C-alpha cells in the first residue's frame, strides 16, 4: 500500500475508534484484551501515538510509557492523534526515523504500523462497546497480514529469540499455508526462527496446516480477534495449535 492510502485508512480508523469510544461505557471490559477497560484501551492507543511521535522527533528509542500528564482518555487520544498526524504531514515517508524493525528505519514504517495498530484497536473498541465491527478494506487487511507475518513473526522470532524460545522448539518442522483473497504466504517454523515467503499462486500442498478466508477474517484471526469459525482450517490440528502459540509470542 502506498503512503497516502495508509494515511487515509489510519484517519478513518482513528475517527471510528474515537466515535465508538465516545459512545461506550469507558469502564466496560474489552473481550479481546481482557486486562483492559475501554478507557485503558483508549489510553494505550494514545500513548502509542505519542511514543511514535517521539521516536520520529528524536531518532532514537524512547521510554515506555510516555508521560501523559494525567489527561482523561478521550482528550488524550485527540491530542495524541493530532500530534501524530502533524508529524506525518511534515515528514516524507522516506525520511529516516528510528524504528524497532531494523530493515526499515523510515517514517513510512511508522505510517504503516500506526495504520495497522489503529485498525486492530478500532476493532477492540467495537468489541468493548458491543457494536458491529465495521468492514476492514481488503487492501489494508492484506497489508496487515503481510506485516504481521514478516515483521512480527519472522523478524521478531530472531530479533527477540528469548520471547520465542518456549514455542519454536516444539513447533519446529511445522509448515503453514495462509491464503486470503488473491494472496498467500508460506510459513516455515524452525527451532531458530520462522521463515515467511510469498506463496501467491500456490496451493499449499504438503503444508502441515492451512488457513484460508477473506482478508479481514484472516487478519483478525491472526491477531486473535476472531475465532476459528471465521476462517477455514485444515491439516494437523496440533500444527495449527503450535502456530497459534507462535502468533501469541509474536503479538503479546
C-alpha positions in Angstrom: 0.0 0.0 0.0 1.2 3.5 -0.7 1.7 6.1 1.9 -1.4 8.2 1.0 -3.7 5.1 1.2 -2.3 4.1 4.5 -2.8 7.5 6.0 -6.4 7.6 4.6 -7.1 4.2 6.4 -5.4 5.4 9.6 -7.6 8.5 9.7 -10.7 6.6 9.0 -10.0 4.0 11.7 -8.9 6.6 14.3 -12.2 8.5 13.6 -14.2 5.3 14.0 -12.3 4.4 17.2 -12.9 7.8 18.7 -16.6 7.8 17.9 -17.1 4.3 19.3 -15.2 5.0 22.5 -17.1 8.3 23.0 -20.4 6.4 22.9 -19.2 3.5 25.0 -19.1 2.8 28.7 -15.4 3.5 29.4 -15.5 1.1 32.3 -16.6 -1.8 30.1 -14.1 -4.7 29.6 -12.6 -5.3 26.2 -13.1 -9.0 25.5 -10.2 -9.2 23.0 -7.9 -7.5 25.6 -9.4 -8.8 28.9 -7.0 -6.9 31.1 -8.2 -3.6 29.7 -11.3 -1.5 30.0 -12.4 0.7 27.1 -10.7 3.6 28.9 -7.5 1.7 29.2 -7.6 0.7 25.5 -8.0 4.4 24.6 -5.1 5.4 26.9 -3.0 2.7 25.3 -3.6 3.9 21.7 -2.9 7.5 22.7 0.3 6.5 24.4 1.4 4.5 21.3 0.8 7.6 19.1 2.8 9.8 21.4 5.6 7.3 21.7 6.0 7.1 17.9 5.9 10.9 17.6 8.9 10.9 20.0 10.7 8.2 18.1 10.5 10.2 14.9 11.3 13.5 16.5 14.4 12.3 18.4 15.6 9.5 16.2 16.3 7.0 19.0 14.4 4.6 21.2 12.1 6.2 23.7 11.0 5.2 27.2 7.6 3.4 27.5 5.1 4.5 28.5 5.4 8.2 27.6 4.3 10.8 30.1 0.7 11.9 29.6 0.1 14.4 32.4 -2.9 12.5 33.7 -5.2 13.6 30.9 -8.6 12.0 30.5 -8.7 9.2 27.9 -10.6 10.8 25.1 -9.0 14.3 25.2 -5.6 12.5 25.4 -6.4 10.4 22.3 -7.5 13.5 20.4 -4.3 15.3 21.3 -2.1 12.3 20.6 -3.6 11.7 17.2 -3.3 15.4 16.3 0.4 15.2 17.1 0.9 12.0 15.1 -1.0 13.4 12.1 1.1 16.6 12.2 4.3 14.6 12.3 3.3 12.5 9.3 2.3 15.6 7.4 5.7 17.3 7.8 7.9 14.2 7.0 8.2 12.3 3.8 7.8 8.6 4.2 11.4 8.0 3.1 12.7 10.3 5.9 15.0 8.5 8.4 13.4 7.6 11.7 14.2 5.2 14.5 12.0 2.0 14.4 12.2 -1.4 16.1 12.3 -3.1 12.7 15.9 -3.0 11.6 15.2 -3.4 7.8 13.1 -0.3 7.7 14.3 2.8 9.5 11.9 5.3 7.9 8.8 7.4 8.7 7.0 5.2 6.2 7.4 2.2 8.6 5.5 4.1 11.3 2.8 5.2 8.9 2.1 1.6 8.1 2.5 0.4 11.7 0.1 3.0 13.0 -2.5 2.3 10.3 -2.3 -1.4 11.3 -2.2 -0.7 15.1 -5.3 1.5 14.8 -7.5 -0.8 12.8 -6.9 -3.7 15.3 -7.6 -1.4 18.3 -10.6 0.0 16.5 -12.0 -3.5 16.4 -11.1 -3.9 20.1 -13.1 -0.7 20.8 -16.1 -2.0 18.9 -15.9 -5.3 20.8 -15.7 -3.5 24.1 -18.7 -1.2 23.2 -20.7 -4.1 21.9 -21.3 -2.6 18.5 -21.0 -4.1 15.0 -17.4 -4.4 13.6 -17.1 -2.0 10.6 -15.6 -3.6 7.5 -11.8 -3.6 7.1 -10.8 -2.8 3.5 -9.2 -5.7 1.7 -6.1 -3.9 0.8 -5.5 -2.8 4.4 -6.2 -6.3 5.7 -3.8 -8.0 3.2 -1.1 -5.4 4.1 -1.7 -6.2 7.8 -1.4 -9.9 7.3 1.9 -9.4 5.5 3.2 -7.0 8.1 2.3 -9.4 10.9 3.9 -12.4 9.3 7.1 -10.7 8.1 7.8 -8.1 10.8 6.3 -9.6 13.9 6.6 -13.4 13.3 9.6 -13.9 11.0 11.8 -10.9 12.1 10.6 -11.0 15.7 11.4 -14.7 16.1 15.1 -13.9 15.5 15.4 -10.4 16.9 13.8 -11.4 20.2 14.6 -15.1 20.3 14.2 -15.3 24.1 10.5 -14.5 23.7 10.0 -17.4 21.3 12.3 -20.0 22.9 9.4 -21.9 24.5 7.3 -22.1 21.4 9.7 -22.6 18.5 11.3 -25.8 19.5 8.1 -27.8 20.0 6.8 -26.4 16.7 10.0 -27.0 14.7 9.2 -28.6 11.3 5.7 -27.1 11.1 4.7 -25.5 7.8 1.6 -23.3 7.4 -0.1 -22.1 4.3 -2.2 -19.0 4.7 -4.5 -17.8 1.9 -6.5 -14.6 1.8 -8.1 -13.1 -1.3 -5.6 -13.4 -4.1 -2.6 -13.6 -1.8 -0.9 -16.4 0.1 2.0 -17.0 2.4 4.1 -20.0 3.3 5.3 -20.1 6.9 8.1 -22.5 8.0 8.9 -22.8 11.7 12.3 -23.9 12.8 13.9 -24.0 16.2 16.0 -20.9 15.5 13.3 -18.8 13.8 10.4 -18.5 11.4 10.7 -18.0 7.7 7.9 -16.5 5.6 7.6 -16.5 1.8 5.1 -15.2 -0.7 3.1 -18.2 -1.9 0.6 -16.4 -4.1 -0.5 -18.7 -6.9 0.5 -21.8 -4.9 -1.9 -24.3 -3.4 -0.1 -25.1 -0.2 0.3 -28.8 -0.9 2.3 -30.5 1.8 1.8 -27.9 4.5 1.2 -29.2 8.0 -1.8 -27.0 8.3 -3.6 -24.3 6.3 -5.7 -21.3 7.0 -7.9 -19.6 4.4 -10.6 -16.9 4.4 -11.5 -13.4 3.4 -8.7 -10.9 4.1 -10.3 -9.2 7.1 -11.3 -12.5 8.7 -7.7 -13.9 8.3 -6.2 -10.7 9.7 -8.5 -10.8 12.7 -7.8 -14.5 13.2 -4.1 -14.0 13.2 -4.4 -11.2 15.8 -6.7 -13.4 17.9 -9.7 -11.1 17.3 -11.7 -13.8 15.6 -12.4 -17.5 16.4 -11.6 -20.5 14.3 -15.1 -20.3 12.8 -14.1 -17.1 10.9 -11.6 -18.9 8.7 -11.3 -22.4 7.1 -8.6 -24.5 8.6 -7.3 -27.9 7.5 -4.5 -30.3 8.3 -2.9 -31.3 11.6 -4.8 -29.6 14.5 -1.6 -29.9 16.6 0.3 -28.0 14.0 -2.4 -25.3 14.0 -2.2 -25.0 17.8 1.6 -24.8 17.6 1.3 -22.0 15.1 -1.2 -20.2 17.3 1.4 -20.3 20.2 4.0 -18.7 17.9 1.5 -16.0 17.0 0.8 -15.3 20.7 4.6 -14.9 21.3 4.8 -12.5 18.3 1.9 -10.3 19.3 2.0 -10.2 23.1 
